[in-house]
XYZ file of C-alpha atoms in Angstrom:
783
model
C 20.854 -33.239 9.149
C 18.484 -34.777 6.840
C 15.770 -32.618 5.172
C 12.177 -32.476 5.999
C 11.493 -32.279 2.162
C 8.281 -31.175 0.513
C 6.919 -32.844 -2.500
C 8.766 -32.618 -5.864
C 7.626 -29.743 -7.864
C 6.482 -27.682 -4.745
C 6.421 -23.999 -5.667
C 8.296 -21.640 -3.416
C 7.459 -17.944 -3.859
C 6.761 -14.488 -2.499
C 3.684 -12.320 -2.866
C 3.140 -8.643 -3.145
C 0.368 -6.300 -4.359
C 0.385 -3.358 -6.614
C -0.665 -0.292 -4.393
C 1.628 -1.509 -1.550
C 4.742 -1.480 -3.658
C 4.556 0.137 -6.938
C 4.264 3.872 -6.064
C 4.340 6.011 -9.252
C 0.558 6.724 -8.791
C 0.351 9.161 -11.465
C 3.083 7.796 -13.827
C 2.251 6.296 -17.236
C -1.278 7.411 -17.435
C -2.454 5.665 -14.176
C -5.723 6.951 -12.708
C -6.554 7.293 -8.983
C -7.733 4.249 -7.055
C -9.984 4.197 -3.877
C -6.773 3.816 -1.758
C -5.041 6.897 -3.089
C -7.417 9.239 -1.342
C -8.159 6.738 1.674
C -4.424 6.175 2.691
C -3.026 8.691 5.000
C 0.575 7.923 3.830
C 1.740 9.168 0.473
C 1.870 6.185 -2.025
C 5.403 6.205 -3.202
C 5.658 2.932 -1.423
C 8.814 0.932 -2.634
C 8.770 2.589 -6.038
C 8.760 -0.828 -7.571
C 7.360 0.735 -10.756
C 10.988 2.285 -11.367
C 12.887 -0.313 -9.514
C 11.325 -3.542 -10.658
C 14.533 -4.681 -12.449
C 16.566 -4.313 -9.018
C 13.633 -6.263 -7.207
C 13.551 -9.144 -9.779
C 17.398 -9.389 -9.471
C 16.899 -9.511 -5.697
C 14.383 -12.327 -5.949
C 16.677 -14.237 -8.320
C 19.645 -13.927 -5.843
C 17.272 -15.379 -3.061
C 16.380 -18.258 -5.140
C 12.718 -17.289 -5.394
C 10.963 -19.664 -7.827
C 7.667 -17.847 -8.179
C 6.396 -14.332 -7.861
C 2.658 -13.502 -7.082
C 1.994 -9.810 -7.918
C -1.033 -7.893 -8.673
C -2.111 -5.911 -11.728
C -3.395 -2.236 -10.936
C -6.729 -1.949 -12.486
C -6.418 1.879 -12.263
C -2.923 1.668 -14.249
C -4.517 -0.570 -16.994
C -8.010 1.157 -17.324
C -7.970 4.489 -15.408
C -11.525 5.007 -15.566
C -12.403 1.493 -14.597
C -14.131 0.702 -18.068
C -13.553 1.786 -21.593
C -10.199 2.860 -23.012
C -7.197 0.486 -22.145
C -4.069 2.421 -21.128
C -1.290 0.702 -23.145
C 1.321 2.536 -21.152
C 0.010 0.866 -18.093
C 0.259 -2.517 -19.590
C 3.784 -1.680 -20.794
C 4.974 -1.768 -17.171
C 3.686 -5.296 -16.533
C 5.179 -6.398 -19.995
C 8.490 -5.362 -18.771
C 8.176 -6.982 -15.390
C 7.076 -10.252 -16.873
C 10.107 -10.231 -19.300
C 12.320 -9.553 -16.395
C 10.831 -12.380 -14.372
C 11.090 -14.927 -17.079
C 14.627 -14.036 -17.892
C 15.435 -14.603 -14.113
C 13.759 -17.957 -14.304
C 11.021 -16.782 -11.847
C 7.505 -18.003 -12.710
C 4.753 -15.204 -12.723
C 1.360 -15.673 -10.877
C -0.846 -12.643 -11.567
C -3.722 -11.317 -9.257
C -6.075 -9.085 -11.050
C -7.793 -7.448 -8.113
C -5.950 -6.706 -4.807
C -8.451 -3.961 -3.408
C -7.427 -1.076 -5.693
C -10.786 -0.245 -7.339
C -10.424 2.750 -9.797
C -11.983 5.658 -7.940
C -14.108 6.537 -11.128
C -16.043 3.223 -10.568
C -16.377 3.955 -6.825
C -17.950 7.316 -7.694
C -20.381 5.355 -9.787
C -21.347 3.131 -6.899
C -18.491 0.723 -6.442
C -18.715 -2.888 -5.633
C -22.269 -2.625 -4.262
C -23.357 -1.908 -8.045
C -23.534 -4.871 -10.375
C -21.993 -3.141 -13.278
C -18.613 -3.135 -11.432
C -18.525 -7.014 -11.864
C -19.089 -6.575 -15.560
C -16.340 -4.002 -15.895
C -14.002 -6.353 -14.068
C -14.503 -9.090 -16.545
C -13.731 -6.633 -19.379
C -10.550 -5.551 -17.633
C -9.492 -9.306 -17.137
C -9.932 -9.822 -20.740
C -7.759 -6.851 -21.664
C -4.973 -7.881 -19.282
C -4.854 -11.367 -20.540
C -4.874 -10.166 -24.204
C -1.542 -8.398 -23.503
C -0.010 -10.673 -20.856
C -1.570 -14.057 -21.150
C 1.267 -15.662 -23.155
C 3.652 -15.311 -20.132
C 1.454 -15.689 -17.038
C 1.541 -19.194 -15.580
C -1.526 -18.785 -13.253
C -4.283 -16.110 -12.903
C -5.884 -15.376 -9.563
C -8.987 -13.204 -10.113
C -9.747 -11.614 -6.752
C -7.765 -11.261 -3.469
C -9.563 -11.743 -0.200
C -13.078 -10.591 -1.102
C -14.183 -10.578 2.535
C -11.765 -7.848 3.300
C -12.744 -5.692 0.239
C -16.408 -6.071 1.043
C -16.600 -6.045 4.767
C -13.682 -3.826 5.869
C -14.199 -1.531 2.853
C -17.998 -1.333 3.044
C -19.033 -2.752 6.331
C -16.730 -1.481 9.180
C -15.093 1.261 6.842
C -11.516 0.614 8.129
C -10.380 0.088 4.490
C -10.961 2.060 1.466
C -13.541 3.359 0.351
C -14.402 3.735 4.133
C -18.294 3.084 3.778
C -20.265 1.767 6.693
C -23.271 -0.192 5.410
C -24.023 -3.830 6.206
C -26.309 -3.797 3.110
C -23.487 -2.543 0.896
C -20.998 -4.999 2.358
C -23.144 -8.005 1.431
C -23.929 -6.775 -1.916
C -20.206 -6.063 -2.491
C -19.409 -9.704 -1.497
C -21.815 -10.988 -4.034
C -20.607 -8.799 -6.806
C -17.003 -9.734 -6.062
C -17.975 -13.271 -6.385
C -19.853 -12.426 -9.694
C -16.769 -10.612 -10.906
C -14.592 -13.745 -10.081
C -17.002 -15.809 -12.218
C -17.118 -13.391 -14.998
C -13.496 -13.152 -15.046
C -13.076 -16.820 -15.043
C -15.374 -17.095 -18.062
C -13.363 -14.275 -19.899
C -9.904 -15.925 -19.137
C -11.075 -19.298 -20.110
C -12.388 -18.013 -23.328
C -9.070 -16.277 -24.044
C -7.215 -19.546 -23.399
C -5.860 -19.180 -19.761
C -4.896 -22.562 -18.583
C -4.745 -22.092 -14.899
C -7.230 -19.944 -13.076
C -8.095 -19.441 -9.368
C -9.043 -17.070 -6.455
C -7.471 -16.113 -3.219
C -9.502 -15.993 -0.013
C -8.510 -15.202 3.452
C -9.543 -18.226 5.571
C -9.245 -18.267 9.395
C -10.450 -21.208 11.382
C -13.024 -20.197 13.921
C -12.423 -21.494 17.418
C -13.569 -20.790 20.975
C -10.731 -19.796 23.504
C -10.672 -23.338 24.811
C -10.215 -24.832 21.384
C -6.957 -22.831 20.822
C -5.175 -25.109 23.067
C -7.540 -28.152 22.703
C -8.975 -28.366 19.213
C -11.204 -31.391 20.088
C -12.957 -29.514 22.885
C -16.705 -30.134 22.751
C -18.833 -26.856 22.560
C -21.818 -25.796 24.204
C -24.878 -25.386 21.983
C -24.516 -21.558 22.333
C -20.863 -21.514 21.406
C -21.331 -23.980 18.562
C -23.789 -21.716 17.024
C -21.612 -18.748 17.507
C -18.617 -20.551 15.736
C -20.869 -21.674 12.865
C -22.294 -18.193 12.282
C -18.951 -16.468 12.176
C -17.650 -19.345 9.863
C -20.449 -18.683 7.483
C -19.727 -15.001 7.363
C -16.023 -15.151 7.134
C -15.303 -18.342 5.256
C -18.145 -20.298 3.756
C -19.872 -17.060 2.244
C -17.159 -17.259 -0.437
C -15.787 -20.941 -0.539
C -19.451 -22.461 -0.941
C -20.624 -20.245 -3.984
C -17.306 -20.760 -5.715
C -16.754 -24.427 -5.137
C -20.359 -25.655 -4.542
C -22.550 -23.198 -6.444
C -24.623 -22.122 -3.366
C -24.634 -19.837 -0.411
C -24.616 -21.643 3.000
C -28.216 -22.119 4.142
C -27.494 -20.544 7.490
C -26.017 -17.464 5.856
C -28.944 -16.625 3.651
C -31.223 -15.329 6.415
C -28.564 -12.932 7.485
C -27.944 -11.622 3.986
C -31.833 -11.248 3.605
C -32.113 -9.354 6.870
C -29.366 -6.855 6.154
C -29.539 -6.419 2.251
C -32.357 -8.266 0.907
C -31.893 -10.958 -1.872
C -32.717 -8.844 -4.839
C -29.101 -8.513 -5.812
C -28.651 -12.301 -6.209
C -30.230 -12.994 -9.606
C -31.080 -16.245 -11.349
C -27.879 -17.775 -12.868
C -25.414 -15.867 -10.886
C -24.307 -18.768 -8.649
C -23.708 -20.834 -11.895
C -21.411 -18.111 -13.161
C -19.680 -17.923 -9.661
C -19.137 -21.653 -9.619
C -17.277 -21.819 -12.960
C -14.612 -24.543 -12.586
C -11.214 -23.179 -11.336
C -7.876 -25.014 -10.922
C -6.904 -23.807 -7.423
C -7.839 -21.899 -4.369
C -5.166 -19.513 -2.884
C -5.191 -19.600 0.880
C -4.120 -16.553 2.873
C -3.623 -17.574 6.437
C -2.448 -15.533 9.375
C -4.454 -16.221 12.432
C -7.601 -17.894 13.762
C -10.778 -16.036 14.619
C -11.487 -16.667 18.356
C -15.142 -16.290 19.408
C -17.631 -17.252 22.017
C -21.298 -16.812 22.767
C -22.163 -13.631 24.788
C -25.856 -12.741 24.661
C -25.425 -8.905 25.201
C -22.826 -8.373 22.741
C -23.629 -6.138 19.809
C -22.585 -7.011 16.230
C -19.138 -6.286 14.985
C -19.650 -3.902 11.998
C -17.250 -6.135 9.875
C -19.390 -9.139 10.617
C -23.017 -8.009 10.206
C -25.289 -10.289 12.007
C -22.714 -11.301 14.694
C -25.000 -10.071 17.629
C -24.502 -12.130 20.637
C -20.910 -13.077 19.570
C -17.730 -11.867 21.471
C -14.456 -11.718 19.643
C -11.941 -12.875 22.047
C -8.239 -12.094 22.636
C -6.293 -15.105 23.798
C -3.148 -15.136 25.928
C -0.772 -16.503 23.301
C 2.324 -15.299 21.491
C 1.285 -12.430 19.079
C 2.899 -10.571 16.238
C 3.352 -6.850 16.329
C -0.061 -6.578 14.720
C -1.342 -8.066 17.871
C -2.384 -11.193 15.752
C -2.179 -14.387 17.789
C 0.405 -16.957 16.474
C -1.179 -20.325 16.140
C 0.554 -22.374 13.443
C -1.356 -25.532 14.345
C -4.603 -23.934 12.935
C -2.925 -23.904 9.482
C -2.920 -27.613 9.523
C -6.473 -27.779 10.782
C -7.504 -25.440 7.968
C -5.928 -27.319 5.271
C -7.344 -30.648 6.420
C -10.709 -29.078 6.520
C -10.497 -27.703 3.027
C -9.139 -30.912 1.643
C -12.084 -32.898 3.224
C -14.824 -30.502 2.269
C -13.705 -29.524 -1.242
C -11.612 -32.578 -2.169
C -11.347 -31.752 -5.991
C -9.758 -28.378 -5.613
C -5.931 -27.945 -5.353
C -4.675 -25.506 -2.666
C -1.812 -23.073 -2.561
C -0.779 -20.940 0.413
C -0.622 -17.638 -1.337
C 0.051 -15.480 1.803
C 1.604 -16.212 5.240
C 3.749 -13.951 7.101
C 4.128 -11.698 10.080
C 4.784 -8.125 11.190
C 7.557 -7.729 13.839
C 9.530 -4.752 14.974
C 12.814 -4.875 13.158
C 16.051 -3.362 14.548
C 18.376 -2.220 11.870
C 22.055 -2.856 13.037
C 25.533 -2.335 11.417
C 25.736 -6.187 10.737
C 22.175 -6.805 9.639
C 18.567 -7.163 10.532
C 18.403 -10.331 12.893
C 14.616 -10.989 12.551
C 14.619 -14.241 14.593
C 10.978 -13.857 15.284
C 9.907 -13.860 11.799
C 12.009 -16.901 10.990
C 10.333 -18.751 13.797
C 7.084 -17.713 12.539
C 7.490 -18.957 9.050
C 9.422 -22.076 10.088
C 6.595 -23.054 12.461
C 3.937 -22.529 9.826
C 5.912 -24.514 7.204
C 6.151 -27.437 9.652
C 2.332 -27.189 10.172
C 1.971 -27.178 6.279
C 4.136 -30.172 5.801
C 2.184 -32.050 8.469
C -1.071 -31.196 6.465
C 0.585 -32.477 3.149
C 1.489 -35.796 4.834
C -2.088 -36.144 5.977
C -3.265 -35.715 2.424
C -3.745 -31.994 1.900
C -3.247 -31.161 -1.754
C -1.108 -27.988 -1.319
C 0.946 -26.967 -4.340
C 3.013 -24.356 -3.047
C 3.731 -21.656 -0.363
C 4.197 -17.809 -0.894
C 5.670 -15.729 1.956
C 4.018 -12.389 2.536
C 5.876 -10.466 1.508
C 9.141 -9.664 -0.366
C 9.506 -6.008 0.650
C 8.486 -3.845 3.729
C 5.790 -1.884 2.078
C 2.755 0.419 2.580
C 0.509 -1.743 4.764
C -2.789 -0.250 3.759
C -4.501 1.759 6.547
C -1.475 1.101 8.815
C 0.974 2.951 6.559
C 4.614 2.348 6.744
C 4.820 1.277 10.392
C 4.189 -2.422 9.717
C 7.102 -4.646 8.537
C 6.101 -7.878 6.841
C 8.983 -8.072 4.378
C 11.941 -10.533 3.974
C 13.703 -7.390 2.720
C 13.992 -4.034 4.687
C 13.337 -0.958 2.773
C 14.632 2.464 3.805
C 11.754 4.599 2.555
C 13.870 7.743 2.565
C 16.416 6.212 0.112
C 14.616 3.216 -1.196
C 17.654 1.070 -0.301
C 16.906 -2.555 -0.080
C 18.555 -4.798 2.530
C 17.781 -8.615 2.932
C 16.874 -9.623 6.465
C 18.140 -12.767 8.011
C 14.716 -14.301 7.147
C 15.371 -13.708 3.474
C 18.637 -15.724 3.673
C 17.036 -18.439 5.792
C 14.189 -18.753 3.235
C 16.683 -18.964 0.480
C 18.249 -22.069 2.232
C 14.754 -23.594 2.576
C 14.115 -23.195 -1.252
C 17.402 -24.700 -2.041
C 16.762 -27.752 0.035
C 13.134 -27.833 -0.855
C 12.334 -28.262 2.751
C 13.243 -27.762 6.413
C 15.798 -29.545 8.737
C 14.325 -32.450 10.446
C 15.221 -30.911 13.715
C 14.975 -27.212 14.508
C 18.427 -25.813 14.283
C 19.667 -24.651 17.654
C 20.317 -20.992 17.841
C 23.894 -20.119 18.529
C 24.428 -19.345 22.152
C 26.681 -17.101 24.037
C 28.878 -19.978 24.898
C 29.147 -20.940 21.077
C 30.394 -17.558 20.278
C 32.825 -17.400 23.242
C 34.214 -20.909 22.259
C 34.762 -19.977 18.595
C 36.286 -16.570 19.368
C 38.401 -18.107 22.133
C 37.246 -15.489 24.683
C 35.226 -15.558 27.917
C 31.456 -15.281 28.027
C 31.889 -11.958 29.827
C 33.838 -10.640 26.907
C 31.190 -11.530 24.417
C 28.636 -9.980 26.526
C 30.702 -6.604 26.864
C 31.101 -6.594 23.093
C 27.554 -6.984 22.236
C 26.558 -4.387 24.922
C 29.129 -1.932 23.202
C 31.445 -1.549 26.240
C 34.543 0.476 25.270
C 36.654 -1.500 27.691
C 37.232 -4.315 25.052
C 40.320 -3.800 22.623
C 39.412 -3.330 18.949
C 41.173 -6.407 17.927
C 39.242 -8.505 20.342
C 36.133 -6.653 19.294
C 36.602 -7.461 15.671
C 37.266 -11.111 16.379
C 34.041 -11.349 18.395
C 31.827 -9.577 15.879
C 33.239 -11.697 13.095
C 32.010 -14.756 14.952
C 28.758 -13.183 15.693
C 28.201 -12.634 12.081
C 29.396 -16.072 10.937
C 26.982 -17.842 13.500
C 24.059 -15.531 12.950
C 24.196 -14.981 16.651
C 21.283 -12.695 18.100
C 22.124 -11.339 21.625
C 19.569 -12.243 24.133
C 18.639 -11.173 27.733
C 21.311 -13.742 29.120
C 24.160 -12.114 27.143
C 23.300 -8.709 28.186
C 22.745 -9.710 31.937
C 26.481 -10.514 32.483
C 27.172 -6.841 32.067
C 23.794 -5.267 33.381
C 23.386 -7.927 36.282
C 19.791 -8.639 35.531
C 17.590 -10.220 38.104
C 14.906 -11.576 35.619
C 12.368 -9.885 38.124
C 9.788 -7.352 37.028
C 7.879 -5.109 39.453
C 4.209 -4.964 38.727
C 3.056 -1.744 40.659
C -0.574 -1.296 41.267
C -2.143 2.070 42.478
C -5.703 2.256 43.586
C -7.690 3.654 40.411
C -10.409 6.240 40.654
C -11.871 5.212 37.096
C -13.678 1.992 38.477
C -10.733 0.201 36.911
C -11.131 -3.133 38.831
C -11.803 -5.232 35.625
C -8.719 -3.618 33.843
C -6.502 -3.965 36.860
C -7.573 -7.817 37.049
C -6.776 -8.273 33.529
C -3.429 -6.724 33.634
C -2.543 -8.821 36.601
C -3.744 -11.952 34.722
C -2.338 -11.352 31.262
C 0.813 -9.416 32.128
C 1.778 -12.105 34.824
C 1.079 -14.845 32.414
C 3.066 -13.350 29.553
C 6.166 -12.360 31.756
C 6.262 -15.480 33.502
C 6.059 -17.406 30.251
C 9.168 -15.303 29.148
C 11.072 -16.526 32.254
C 10.460 -13.450 34.431
C 9.402 -13.440 38.024
C 6.772 -10.987 39.136
C 7.110 -8.809 42.369
C 3.571 -7.329 43.138
C 3.783 -4.031 44.738
C 1.005 -1.619 45.891
C 1.308 2.242 45.447
C -1.219 3.614 47.776
C 0.735 5.763 50.195
C 3.671 8.184 50.109
C 5.667 5.713 52.027
C 4.986 2.903 49.490
C 6.097 5.221 46.668
C 9.287 5.750 48.571
C 9.821 1.950 49.030
C 9.047 1.285 45.348
C 11.519 3.834 44.185
C 14.286 2.534 46.366
C 13.545 -1.033 45.186
C 14.020 -0.044 41.527
C 16.865 2.306 42.211
C 18.669 -0.737 43.904
C 18.275 -2.592 40.676
C 16.137 -5.291 42.396
C 13.863 -5.247 39.267
C 14.791 -5.476 35.556
C 11.687 -3.619 34.575
C 8.511 -2.038 35.946
C 4.835 -2.200 34.928
C 2.986 0.781 36.445
C -0.816 1.248 36.500
C -2.589 3.310 36.434
C -1.310 6.871 36.620
C -4.525 8.403 37.939
C -2.946 10.922 40.259
C -0.772 13.934 39.916
C 2.099 12.150 41.834
C 5.712 11.944 40.939
C 6.232 8.117 41.085
C 6.309 7.652 37.258
C 8.719 10.591 36.846
C 10.947 9.367 39.633
C 11.007 5.678 38.292
C 11.813 7.046 34.657
C 14.974 8.545 35.973
C 16.322 5.237 37.264
C 17.210 3.898 33.885
C 15.248 0.797 34.406
C 12.728 0.156 31.653
C 9.180 1.177 32.594
C 5.897 1.117 30.916
C 2.674 2.706 32.037
C -0.942 1.849 31.691
C -2.682 5.088 30.618
C -1.319 8.134 29.143
C 0.677 10.301 31.752
C 0.311 14.109 32.023
C 3.860 14.421 30.567
C 3.611 11.957 27.671
C 7.242 11.954 26.764
C 8.299 10.375 30.203
C 8.054 6.790 29.307
C 6.225 4.435 26.877
C 2.670 3.837 27.687
C -0.439 1.804 26.598
C -3.652 3.642 26.380
C -6.862 3.671 24.295
C -8.102 6.405 21.934
C -10.059 8.295 24.394
C -10.488 11.349 22.218
C -11.504 9.183 19.182
C -13.923 7.171 21.257
C -15.544 10.269 22.657
C -15.812 11.789 19.213
C -17.387 8.579 17.825
C -19.960 8.618 20.659
C -20.797 12.361 19.929
C -21.003 11.997 16.335
C -23.363 9.120 16.882
C -25.632 11.327 19.056
C -25.508 14.037 16.272
C -26.358 11.548 13.653
C -29.362 10.491 15.673
C -30.623 14.176 15.277
C -29.534 15.243 18.782
C -28.702 19.061 18.788
C -28.411 19.988 22.378
C -25.850 17.641 23.930
C -24.453 18.057 27.417
C -21.185 16.234 28.798
C -20.636 15.164 32.319
C -16.912 15.559 32.437
C -15.601 13.777 35.602
C -12.507 14.877 37.481
C -10.528 17.116 35.156
C -7.103 16.061 36.645
C -7.515 12.754 34.904
C -5.700 12.700 31.526
C -8.355 10.338 30.251
C -11.132 12.688 30.890
C -9.224 15.637 29.379
C -8.968 13.625 26.180
C -12.550 12.443 26.213
C -13.484 16.171 26.632
C -11.223 17.184 23.761
C -12.791 14.479 21.468
C -16.314 15.540 22.352
C -15.398 19.374 21.818
C -13.859 18.447 18.340
C -17.025 16.581 17.269
C -19.253 19.304 18.340
C -17.006 21.925 16.516
C -17.146 19.881 13.344
C -21.017 19.968 13.452
C -21.085 23.690 14.165
C -22.321 23.164 17.925
C -21.204 24.440 21.212
C -20.498 22.373 24.363
C -22.762 22.225 27.412
C -20.592 20.879 30.196
C -21.138 19.677 33.829
C -18.227 18.655 35.812
C -18.240 15.893 38.454
C -16.194 15.551 41.500
C -15.506 11.913 41.019
C -16.520 9.043 38.797
C -19.519 7.491 40.720
C -23.055 7.055 39.981
C -24.097 9.679 42.560
C -21.929 12.338 40.893
C -23.316 11.424 37.442
C -26.915 11.803 38.865
C -26.117 15.199 40.503
C -24.422 16.531 37.331
C -27.377 15.143 35.044
C -29.873 17.011 37.323
C -27.956 20.144 36.787
C -27.708 19.854 33.156
C -31.389 19.096 32.807
C -32.469 21.870 35.110
C -30.224 24.487 33.427
C -31.048 23.496 29.794
C -34.681 22.550 29.153
C -33.989 21.771 25.409
C -31.304 19.347 26.453
C -31.810 16.108 24.314
C -28.675 14.055 24.946
C -25.956 13.398 27.512
C -22.464 12.120 26.863
C -20.759 11.062 30.128
C -16.877 10.510 30.581
C -17.431 7.154 32.287
C -20.134 4.553 32.435
C -20.836 5.014 36.175
C -21.565 8.585 35.565
C -23.864 7.595 32.756
C -25.735 5.157 34.916
C -26.169 7.941 37.360
C -27.489 10.184 34.449
C -30.152 7.324 33.588
C -31.390 7.482 37.315
C -31.639 11.346 37.148
C -33.598 11.272 33.850
C -35.965 8.763 35.451
C -36.312 10.935 38.541
C -37.084 14.121 36.440
C -39.524 12.360 34.108
C -37.369 12.327 31.021
C -37.833 9.162 28.846
C -34.656 7.479 27.501
C -34.041 7.596 24.575
C -37.341 9.381 23.419
C -36.644 12.647 25.416
C -33.021 12.228 26.165
C -30.357 10.032 24.738
C -27.483 8.970 27.045
C -24.190 7.573 26.190
C -21.101 6.542 28.306
C -17.532 5.404 28.148
C -15.815 2.110 29.145
C -18.451 -0.623 28.664
C -18.367 -1.825 32.271
C -20.248 -5.087 32.941
C -23.368 -3.172 34.073
C -23.795 -1.167 30.897
C -25.685 -3.892 29.066
C -27.845 -4.561 32.153
C -29.251 -0.955 32.660
C -32.781 0.050 31.813
C -32.467 0.720 28.981
C -29.085 -0.886 28.012
C -26.354 1.887 27.796
C -24.725 3.000 24.529
C -21.149 3.261 25.397
C -17.546 3.244 24.066
C -15.838 -0.139 24.690
C -12.311 -0.136 26.108
C -10.341 -3.143 24.932
C -9.267 -4.461 28.428
C -7.387 -7.597 27.476
C -5.527 -5.994 24.585
C -4.349 -3.306 26.850
C -2.978 -5.802 29.282
C -1.360 -7.801 26.361
C 0.127 -4.692 24.968
C 1.717 -3.683 28.284
C 3.583 -7.025 28.658
C 4.764 -7.015 24.877
C 5.950 -3.375 25.453
C 7.890 -4.253 28.417
C 9.415 -7.454 26.900
C 10.611 -5.314 23.963
C 12.068 -2.603 26.311
C 13.987 -5.417 28.168
C 15.299 -6.885 24.847
C 16.757 -3.350 24.044
C 14.400 -2.666 21.261
C 13.141 0.718 20.206
C 9.526 1.069 21.255
C 6.794 3.573 20.886
C 3.618 4.134 22.932
C 0.543 2.115 22.028
C -2.776 3.753 21.552
C -5.586 1.083 20.905
C -8.712 1.974 19.208
C -12.009 2.172 21.329
C -15.201 0.999 19.630
C -18.687 2.491 20.046
C -21.330 -0.088 21.197
C -24.784 1.094 20.321
C -27.688 -0.018 22.671
C -31.148 1.241 23.353
C -30.146 4.398 25.492
C -29.633 6.326 22.288
């Protein structure tokens, strides 16, 4: 086949970051960074500090032409300012020499989120001096390494560092202040500008910055990019684009903040931190922008929606889940958005060269005796490279592509569970093992492009023909049956390895007699779960039918229906079962789990080891609601519990108790017989009557909380002045109560999508674990 070539001189590389791979957090005089204390996992990571020679050799073997790494500020200047640690620079000295000896071009990033802890203790990025210290650090690094680094990137993804680190608090240092987030964003931009000055003064030839850019679309535009928007949706898209993208691109490349962003900054942080001359410094000329692309941001206007803490000023904007293929992180896979993004950047900032500095995906990898066959990752990268090539053909000035990432690593707050690497790392032994995607990428680099047509994946028939055996024999071998002779097994496995064949459902079905049918079993929930049930039916059906499965809908509402469902599954009339929700203390889930047919549950069962399940963090959500009430000065908090045979209620009670215990407070409980408004009103009246000093109520469900609002009205208690009330679930009525109800949002669509993905993984024979999704506190007027 002819090659779909990229331009001559196109740069092919991989990217990493210091904290995620280096380990050795106390070696060679390194000081602590904000991530050392924040990360729940120990930071040995990939021990790249001691194994960099092996890793460079690995890159050379894979044909990698360029390596983008980051320098640890805490390793070079442990206190963030002042004395330079020469031992820290010695490590990067050795690394650069190894890279150049291997013919690999170094690209250095000066800041990839690992601020020295000493500077954070002095105020961190919200403080202006941090930017000045960064410029001094940049100069010190260049003085030692500048003779060998090809291209310098100042900061990596400043939006993440500012708004996840200081706004939502999900990244280090874990602070939650909209004002601090906006100030941090400006000082990161100022740090970039000051570092550009310092690097240019020292003689650096090529300087740029790396930004994470996500096209902002409505759900309809994901499949139809040209769809016209309503005035409300257009405003929502523009506002999020200003917060996520233009807040950084426009100051760097145009010397000004977007006009529509300035009122948001002023409302949350004032404008005192933006001083005369700052934007001139920030807009110092650069040679290129590094683009990190993973997924679009999908939004639509929703008037009652509170602001997302990561996007201060996003009130009235709903961040949407779309029913498309996703990575193991749950990020939608939309390669076409990369073409759109690059086209936009080339039109709006035509003088600036571009480079894809990160693009990759987390998938669940299965380690087998004959390799790690990460077909999904290969497909992801290939589709994005095709989108990139299309953009280049249409005039985008893109000079290179760096896969994220070389090695499976320490994925920030997600620890070691995420697998983005081309190379598998066994963290117990630090053994490296290239995946199929690494070898595939090596071929792409060697030909400077892709094949014109997508190579067909080897099929069961291809393997059978080359091995000169039947399809059934191949199926028996890949399914591990002992009836096949060792000689035939060896022949088949040799062909499997030669062709890179990955067994699929069809191969296994010859032995297991699969039906390609999935049973979707619905019980009648007591939690007011109609929206969740509807979402599961919609998304699970859509995803499973998209994967070639037929759906059998079965209702589990009587003992006879349970017997009929169990018989259906025991007879192998379904390949898998999605069961929801396990509200009752019945034995259906237990009985189905004994059939050997893959089953997944919506909601945590009483015996959690039975089968994989998808649930929300009920305990964490309840703790967040309780902590919110405590932070508002409430000291006598009652809880309406709901039926205690529900696992979700038990977990919500546990989270509530834990938050009270941490605050040195005791629980005041009122059980409810069911989850209705009438039960909530009755329980609230008891709480108010028995506890005259009661100043807050947390209810285990929104219907209970709405009943409590009614009871407060009846007893003359003013909400929130006399009595704050919070619920759980964020049902549609929660934003329409008087006053609107503070509650904990349950991610309905995400649960449904996770269920479908979990079952598909089980049907493919992959190892899976239960999924617990975060539940977010939505603060409204009732507290």
